[in-house]
Amino acid sequence: MSWFKIFSAVVVANIVSWIIITIIGWFIFFVVFDSFNDALIERLSTRGDVEFPTISAPSYSPPALTAEEIEAKQQRAKRLAAERRRVEREAEQRRSAIAGSKKMCDFWTSEYRKDGSPKSQAYKEMACSRYRNLLN
């Protein structure tokens, strides 16, 4: 066989194989994908009554508390109340101390104005510095 005959045989074999592969490809495309398309059209065309679930507002009930949890809540409430009373008591004491310091500063200021003695001046300076420190 000559070179040209071998070349021609290979070309013809390639063309025939491409034709066979094309036919098989078209068959797969039209048969398989067409059946998928038919199934999809059938599924979309059927008027299935879809029933959506109704969501009602949940009736929330807190979980039942155990005796330990109830007692812990009561203890916490007592601690918070005691802390609140302590803070209020401290605030009242501070207000009282400020008011007392102001009275002392005013008293010694008026005494120093009256007599002008160094003793009154020293008491005035101490009382007024205490008052200023409490304000800061």
Short mmCIF file of N, CA and C in Angstrom, two decimals:
data_model
loop_
_atom_site.label_atom_id
_atom_site.label_comp_id
_atom_site.label_asym_id
_atom_site.label_seq_id
_atom_site.Cartn_x
_atom_site.Cartn_y
_atom_site.Cartn_z
N MET A 1 0.83 -1.18 0.00
CA MET A 1 0.00 0.00 0.00
C MET A 1 0.88 1.24 0.00
N SER A 2 0.37 2.16 -0.69
CA SER A 2 1.14 3.39 -0.78
C SER A 2 0.75 4.35 0.35
N TRP A 3 1.55 5.36 0.45
CA TRP A 3 1.32 6.33 1.51
C TRP A 3 -0.03 7.02 1.34
N PHE A 4 -0.44 7.33 0.13
CA PHE A 4 -1.68 8.01 -0.14
C PHE A 4 -2.89 7.16 0.24
N LYS A 5 -2.83 5.85 0.04
CA LYS A 5 -3.92 4.97 0.39
C LYS A 5 -4.08 4.89 1.90
N ILE A 6 -2.97 4.83 2.62
CA ILE A 6 -3.03 4.79 4.09
C ILE A 6 -3.60 6.10 4.61
N PHE A 7 -3.15 7.21 4.07
CA PHE A 7 -3.64 8.51 4.50
C PHE A 7 -5.13 8.63 4.23
N SER A 8 -5.58 8.20 3.10
CA SER A 8 -7.00 8.27 2.74
C SER A 8 -7.83 7.38 3.66
N ALA A 9 -7.33 6.19 3.95
CA ALA A 9 -8.05 5.29 4.84
C ALA A 9 -8.20 5.91 6.23
N VAL A 10 -7.16 6.55 6.72
CA VAL A 10 -7.23 7.20 8.05
C VAL A 10 -8.21 8.36 8.03
N VAL A 11 -8.19 9.17 6.99
CA VAL A 11 -9.12 10.31 6.88
C VAL A 11 -10.55 9.81 6.83
N VAL A 12 -10.83 8.80 6.00
CA VAL A 12 -12.19 8.26 5.89
C VAL A 12 -12.63 7.66 7.21
N ALA A 13 -11.73 6.96 7.92
CA ALA A 13 -12.08 6.38 9.23
C ALA A 13 -12.40 7.47 10.23
N ASN A 14 -11.63 8.55 10.22
CA ASN A 14 -11.91 9.67 11.13
C ASN A 14 -13.26 10.30 10.82
N ILE A 15 -13.56 10.51 9.55
CA ILE A 15 -14.84 11.11 9.16
C ILE A 15 -15.99 10.21 9.58
N VAL A 16 -15.87 8.92 9.34
CA VAL A 16 -16.92 7.97 9.73
C VAL A 16 -17.11 7.96 11.24
N SER A 17 -15.99 7.97 11.99
CA SER A 17 -16.13 7.97 13.46
C SER A 17 -16.77 9.27 13.95
N TRP A 18 -16.44 10.42 13.31
CA TRP A 18 -17.08 11.68 13.70
C TRP A 18 -18.57 11.63 13.40
N ILE A 19 -18.97 11.04 12.32
CA ILE A 19 -20.40 10.93 11.98
C ILE A 19 -21.11 10.05 12.99
N ILE A 20 -20.50 8.92 13.35
CA ILE A 20 -21.11 8.01 14.33
C ILE A 20 -21.23 8.70 15.68
N ILE A 21 -20.17 9.40 16.12
CA ILE A 21 -20.21 10.10 17.41
C ILE A 21 -21.26 11.20 17.39
N THR A 22 -21.41 11.90 16.26
CA THR A 22 -22.41 12.96 16.14
C THR A 22 -23.81 12.39 16.24
N ILE A 23 -24.04 11.26 15.56
CA ILE A 23 -25.37 10.64 15.61
C ILE A 23 -25.69 10.19 17.03
N ILE A 24 -24.72 9.57 17.71
CA ILE A 24 -24.94 9.13 19.09
C ILE A 24 -25.18 10.35 19.99
N GLY A 25 -24.43 11.43 19.77
CA GLY A 25 -24.61 12.64 20.56
C GLY A 25 -25.99 13.25 20.38
N TRP A 26 -26.43 13.34 19.10
CA TRP A 26 -27.77 13.87 18.86
C TRP A 26 -28.84 12.98 19.47
N PHE A 27 -28.64 11.69 19.40
CA PHE A 27 -29.61 10.76 20.00
C PHE A 27 -29.70 10.99 21.51
N ILE A 28 -28.55 11.08 22.15
CA ILE A 28 -28.56 11.31 23.60
C ILE A 28 -29.19 12.65 23.91
N PHE A 29 -28.84 13.66 23.13
CA PHE A 29 -29.37 14.99 23.40
C PHE A 29 -30.89 15.02 23.27
N PHE A 30 -31.42 14.49 22.17
CA PHE A 30 -32.85 14.59 21.93
C PHE A 30 -33.66 13.60 22.74
N VAL A 31 -33.13 12.43 23.01
CA VAL A 31 -33.91 11.44 23.75
C VAL A 31 -33.82 11.69 25.24
N VAL A 32 -32.62 11.79 25.77
CA VAL A 32 -32.46 11.92 27.21
C VAL A 32 -32.92 13.29 27.70
N PHE A 33 -32.41 14.35 27.04
CA PHE A 33 -32.78 15.68 27.50
C PHE A 33 -34.23 16.00 27.18
N ASP A 34 -34.75 15.42 26.14
CA ASP A 34 -36.16 15.62 25.82
C ASP A 34 -37.04 14.96 26.87
N SER A 35 -36.62 13.81 27.35
CA SER A 35 -37.40 13.18 28.42
C SER A 35 -37.33 14.01 29.71
N PHE A 36 -36.16 14.61 29.96
CA PHE A 36 -36.07 15.52 31.11
C PHE A 36 -36.99 16.71 30.93
N ASN A 37 -37.02 17.23 29.70
CA ASN A 37 -37.87 18.37 29.40
C ASN A 37 -39.34 17.99 29.54
N ASP A 38 -39.72 16.78 29.06
CA ASP A 38 -41.11 16.34 29.20
C ASP A 38 -41.49 16.20 30.67
N ALA A 39 -40.60 15.65 31.45
CA ALA A 39 -40.88 15.49 32.88
C ALA A 39 -41.01 16.85 33.56
N LEU A 40 -40.18 17.79 33.15
CA LEU A 40 -40.24 19.13 33.73
C LEU A 40 -41.53 19.83 33.34
N ILE A 41 -41.90 19.73 32.08
CA ILE A 41 -43.15 20.35 31.62
C ILE A 41 -44.34 19.73 32.32
N GLU A 42 -44.32 18.42 32.47
CA GLU A 42 -45.42 17.74 33.16
C GLU A 42 -45.50 18.18 34.61
N ARG A 43 -44.37 18.31 35.23
CA ARG A 43 -44.36 18.69 36.64
C ARG A 43 -44.84 20.14 36.82
N LEU A 44 -44.43 21.01 35.89
CA LEU A 44 -44.84 22.40 36.00
C LEU A 44 -46.28 22.62 35.59
N SER A 45 -46.78 21.78 34.68
CA SER A 45 -48.14 21.98 34.19
C SER A 45 -49.19 21.40 35.13
N THR A 46 -48.84 20.43 35.93
CA THR A 46 -49.83 19.89 36.86
C THR A 46 -50.13 20.93 37.91
N ARG A 47 -51.38 21.13 38.15
CA ARG A 47 -51.81 22.15 39.10
C ARG A 47 -51.95 21.47 40.45
N GLY A 48 -50.85 21.31 41.09
CA GLY A 48 -50.88 20.71 42.42
C GLY A 48 -51.25 21.77 43.44
N ASP A 49 -52.27 21.49 44.19
CA ASP A 49 -52.67 22.44 45.24
C ASP A 49 -51.67 22.32 46.37
N VAL A 50 -50.90 23.35 46.48
CA VAL A 50 -49.89 23.37 47.51
C VAL A 50 -50.51 24.00 48.75
N GLU A 51 -50.44 23.28 49.80
CA GLU A 51 -51.01 23.80 51.04
C GLU A 51 -49.87 24.26 51.93
N PHE A 52 -49.87 25.54 52.19
CA PHE A 52 -48.83 26.10 53.03
C PHE A 52 -49.24 25.97 54.48
N PRO A 53 -48.30 25.66 55.33
CA PRO A 53 -48.66 25.53 56.75
C PRO A 53 -48.97 26.91 57.33
N THR A 54 -49.91 26.91 58.21
CA THR A 54 -50.24 28.16 58.90
C THR A 54 -49.42 28.23 60.17
N ILE A 55 -48.92 29.41 60.39
CA ILE A 55 -48.09 29.61 61.58
C ILE A 55 -48.90 30.43 62.56
N SER A 56 -49.18 29.84 63.66
CA SER A 56 -49.90 30.57 64.69
C SER A 56 -48.90 31.07 65.72
N ALA A 57 -49.29 32.11 66.40
CA ALA A 57 -48.41 32.66 67.42
C ALA A 57 -48.20 31.63 68.51
N PRO A 58 -46.96 31.36 68.82
CA PRO A 58 -46.72 30.33 69.84
C PRO A 58 -47.19 30.83 71.21
N SER A 59 -47.82 29.94 71.89
CA SER A 59 -48.23 30.30 73.25
C SER A 59 -47.05 30.02 74.15
N TYR A 60 -46.36 31.08 74.47
CA TYR A 60 -45.13 30.95 75.25
C TYR A 60 -45.47 30.87 76.72
N SER A 61 -45.02 29.84 77.30
CA SER A 61 -45.13 29.74 78.75
C SER A 61 -43.72 29.47 79.27
N PRO A 62 -43.29 30.29 80.19
CA PRO A 62 -41.94 30.08 80.70
C PRO A 62 -41.82 28.72 81.36
N PRO A 63 -40.64 28.15 81.28
CA PRO A 63 -40.47 26.83 81.89
C PRO A 63 -40.68 26.92 83.40
N ALA A 64 -41.18 25.84 83.92
CA ALA A 64 -41.44 25.80 85.35
C ALA A 64 -40.11 25.90 86.11
N LEU A 65 -40.09 26.74 87.11
CA LEU A 65 -38.87 26.94 87.89
C LEU A 65 -38.82 25.94 89.03
N THR A 66 -37.64 25.51 89.31
CA THR A 66 -37.46 24.60 90.43
C THR A 66 -37.37 25.42 91.71
N ALA A 67 -37.44 24.73 92.82
CA ALA A 67 -37.40 25.41 94.12
C ALA A 67 -36.06 26.13 94.30
N GLU A 68 -34.98 25.53 93.82
CA GLU A 68 -33.67 26.15 93.95
C GLU A 68 -33.61 27.45 93.14
N GLU A 69 -34.18 27.41 91.93
CA GLU A 69 -34.16 28.62 91.10
C GLU A 69 -34.99 29.73 91.71
N ILE A 70 -36.16 29.36 92.26
CA ILE A 70 -37.01 30.36 92.92
C ILE A 70 -36.28 30.97 94.10
N GLU A 71 -35.64 30.13 94.89
CA GLU A 71 -34.90 30.62 96.05
C GLU A 71 -33.73 31.50 95.62
N ALA A 72 -33.05 31.10 94.54
CA ALA A 72 -31.93 31.90 94.05
C ALA A 72 -32.41 33.27 93.58
N LYS A 73 -33.56 33.32 92.90
CA LYS A 73 -34.12 34.60 92.48
C LYS A 73 -34.49 35.46 93.67
N GLN A 74 -35.06 34.86 94.71
CA GLN A 74 -35.43 35.62 95.90
C GLN A 74 -34.18 36.16 96.59
N GLN A 75 -33.13 35.34 96.68
CA GLN A 75 -31.89 35.78 97.30
C GLN A 75 -31.27 36.92 96.50
N ARG A 76 -31.32 36.82 95.20
CA ARG A 76 -30.78 37.88 94.34
C ARG A 76 -31.56 39.17 94.54
N ALA A 77 -32.88 39.07 94.59
CA ALA A 77 -33.70 40.26 94.81
C ALA A 77 -33.38 40.88 96.16
N LYS A 78 -33.17 40.05 97.18
CA LYS A 78 -32.82 40.58 98.51
C LYS A 78 -31.46 41.28 98.47
N ARG A 79 -30.49 40.66 97.78
CA ARG A 79 -29.16 41.28 97.69
C ARG A 79 -29.23 42.62 96.96
N LEU A 80 -30.01 42.66 95.88
CA LEU A 80 -30.14 43.91 95.14
C LEU A 80 -30.81 44.99 95.97
N ALA A 81 -31.84 44.61 96.72
CA ALA A 81 -32.52 45.58 97.58
C ALA A 81 -31.58 46.08 98.66
N ALA A 82 -30.80 45.18 99.26
CA ALA A 82 -29.85 45.58 100.31
C ALA A 82 -28.79 46.50 99.72
N GLU A 83 -28.31 46.20 98.53
CA GLU A 83 -27.30 47.05 97.88
C GLU A 83 -27.88 48.43 97.59
N ARG A 84 -29.12 48.46 97.11
CA ARG A 84 -29.78 49.73 96.83
C ARG A 84 -29.93 50.56 98.10
N ARG A 85 -30.34 49.91 99.21
CA ARG A 85 -30.47 50.62 100.50
C ARG A 85 -29.12 51.14 100.96
N ARG A 86 -28.07 50.33 100.78
CA ARG A 86 -26.73 50.75 101.20
C ARG A 86 -26.27 51.97 100.41
N VAL A 87 -26.50 51.95 99.08
CA VAL A 87 -26.11 53.07 98.23
C VAL A 87 -26.88 54.33 98.63
N GLU A 88 -28.18 54.18 98.89
CA GLU A 88 -28.98 55.33 99.30
C GLU A 88 -28.51 55.87 100.64
N ARG A 89 -28.18 54.96 101.55
CA ARG A 89 -27.69 55.38 102.88
C ARG A 89 -26.37 56.15 102.75
N GLU A 90 -25.46 55.64 101.90
CA GLU A 90 -24.18 56.32 101.68
C GLU A 90 -24.39 57.69 101.04
N ALA A 91 -25.32 57.78 100.09
CA ALA A 91 -25.60 59.06 99.45
C ALA A 91 -26.17 60.05 100.46
N GLU A 92 -27.04 59.58 101.33
CA GLU A 92 -27.62 60.45 102.37
C GLU A 92 -26.54 60.91 103.35
N GLN A 93 -25.64 60.01 103.73
CA GLN A 93 -24.55 60.37 104.62
C GLN A 93 -23.65 61.41 103.97
N ARG A 94 -23.40 61.24 102.67
CA ARG A 94 -22.56 62.21 101.97
C ARG A 94 -23.23 63.57 101.92
N ARG A 95 -24.54 63.59 101.61
CA ARG A 95 -25.26 64.87 101.60
C ARG A 95 -25.25 65.51 102.97
N SER A 96 -25.42 64.69 104.00
CA SER A 96 -25.40 65.21 105.37
C SER A 96 -24.03 65.77 105.73
N ALA A 97 -22.96 65.07 105.35
CA ALA A 97 -21.61 65.54 105.64
C ALA A 97 -21.32 66.84 104.91
N ILE A 98 -21.78 66.96 103.67
CA ILE A 98 -21.57 68.18 102.91
C ILE A 98 -22.32 69.34 103.56
N ALA A 99 -23.56 69.07 103.96
CA ALA A 99 -24.35 70.13 104.61
C ALA A 99 -23.71 70.57 105.91
N GLY A 100 -23.22 69.61 106.72
CA GLY A 100 -22.55 69.95 107.99
C GLY A 100 -21.27 70.73 107.75
N SER A 101 -20.50 70.33 106.74
CA SER A 101 -19.25 71.04 106.43
C SER A 101 -19.54 72.46 105.96
N LYS A 102 -20.60 72.63 105.20
CA LYS A 102 -20.96 73.98 104.74
C LYS A 102 -21.34 74.86 105.92
N LYS A 103 -22.11 74.29 106.86
CA LYS A 103 -22.49 75.07 108.06
C LYS A 103 -21.26 75.48 108.84
N MET A 104 -20.32 74.53 109.01
CA MET A 104 -19.10 74.85 109.76
C MET A 104 -18.28 75.92 109.05
N CYS A 105 -18.17 75.81 107.72
CA CYS A 105 -17.40 76.80 106.96
C CYS A 105 -18.06 78.18 107.09
N ASP A 106 -19.40 78.21 106.95
CA ASP A 106 -20.11 79.49 107.09
C ASP A 106 -19.95 80.06 108.50
N PHE A 107 -20.05 79.17 109.50
CA PHE A 107 -19.92 79.64 110.89
C PHE A 107 -18.55 80.25 111.14
N TRP A 108 -17.50 79.52 110.76
CA TRP A 108 -16.15 80.03 111.03
C TRP A 108 -15.80 81.22 110.15
N THR A 109 -16.39 81.33 108.98
CA THR A 109 -16.19 82.51 108.14
C THR A 109 -16.79 83.74 108.83
N SER A 110 -18.01 83.58 109.38
CA SER A 110 -18.65 84.71 110.09
C SER A 110 -17.89 85.04 111.37
N GLU A 111 -17.39 84.03 112.08
CA GLU A 111 -16.63 84.28 113.31
C GLU A 111 -15.33 85.04 112.98
N TYR A 112 -14.67 84.62 111.91
CA TYR A 112 -13.42 85.28 111.53
C TYR A 112 -13.69 86.74 111.14
N ARG A 113 -14.83 87.00 110.48
CA ARG A 113 -15.17 88.38 110.12
C ARG A 113 -15.44 89.23 111.37
N LYS A 114 -16.01 88.55 112.40
CA LYS A 114 -16.33 89.29 113.63
C LYS A 114 -15.06 89.66 114.39
N ASP A 115 -14.24 88.63 114.70
CA ASP A 115 -13.10 88.90 115.59
C ASP A 115 -11.76 89.00 114.87
N GLY A 116 -11.58 88.39 113.70
CA GLY A 116 -10.33 88.49 112.96
C GLY A 116 -9.15 87.82 113.63
N SER A 117 -9.38 86.90 114.56
CA SER A 117 -8.27 86.24 115.26
C SER A 117 -7.66 85.14 114.39
N PRO A 118 -6.36 84.86 114.61
CA PRO A 118 -5.72 83.80 113.84
C PRO A 118 -6.33 82.42 114.13
N LYS A 119 -6.84 82.25 115.33
CA LYS A 119 -7.48 80.97 115.68
C LYS A 119 -8.73 80.77 114.84
N SER A 120 -9.56 81.80 114.69
CA SER A 120 -10.77 81.71 113.87
C SER A 120 -10.41 81.50 112.40
N GLN A 121 -9.32 82.14 111.99
CA GLN A 121 -8.89 81.99 110.60
C GLN A 121 -8.47 80.54 110.33
N ALA A 122 -7.74 79.94 111.27
CA ALA A 122 -7.30 78.54 111.11
C ALA A 122 -8.50 77.61 111.06
N TYR A 123 -9.48 77.81 111.99
CA TYR A 123 -10.68 76.97 111.98
C TYR A 123 -11.46 77.16 110.68
N LYS A 124 -11.55 78.42 110.21
CA LYS A 124 -12.26 78.70 108.96
C LYS A 124 -11.59 77.99 107.79
N GLU A 125 -10.27 78.06 107.71
CA GLU A 125 -9.56 77.42 106.60
C GLU A 125 -9.72 75.91 106.62
N MET A 126 -9.67 75.32 107.82
CA MET A 126 -9.85 73.85 107.93
C MET A 126 -11.27 73.45 107.53
N ALA A 127 -12.28 74.20 108.04
CA ALA A 127 -13.68 73.84 107.74
C ALA A 127 -13.97 74.02 106.25
N CYS A 128 -13.49 75.12 105.67
CA CYS A 128 -13.76 75.38 104.26
C CYS A 128 -13.01 74.41 103.35
N SER A 129 -11.78 74.03 103.72
CA SER A 129 -11.06 73.04 102.91
C SER A 129 -11.75 71.68 102.98
N ARG A 130 -12.28 71.31 104.15
CA ARG A 130 -13.03 70.05 104.29
C ARG A 130 -14.27 70.10 103.39
N TYR A 131 -14.96 71.23 103.39
CA TYR A 131 -16.16 71.41 102.57
C TYR A 131 -15.80 71.29 101.08
N ARG A 132 -14.72 71.96 100.65
CA ARG A 132 -14.31 71.88 99.23
C ARG A 132 -13.91 70.45 98.85
N ASN A 133 -13.23 69.73 99.76
CA ASN A 133 -12.85 68.35 99.47
C ASN A 133 -14.07 67.44 99.32
N LEU A 134 -15.10 67.69 100.12
CA LEU A 134 -16.30 66.87 100.01
C LEU A 134 -17.07 67.16 98.71
N LEU A 135 -16.96 68.39 98.22
CA LEU A 135 -17.63 68.72 96.96
C LEU A 135 -16.95 68.08 95.76
N ASN A 136 -15.65 67.82 95.87
CA ASN A 136 -14.92 67.22 94.75
C ASN A 136 -15.01 65.76 94.77
#
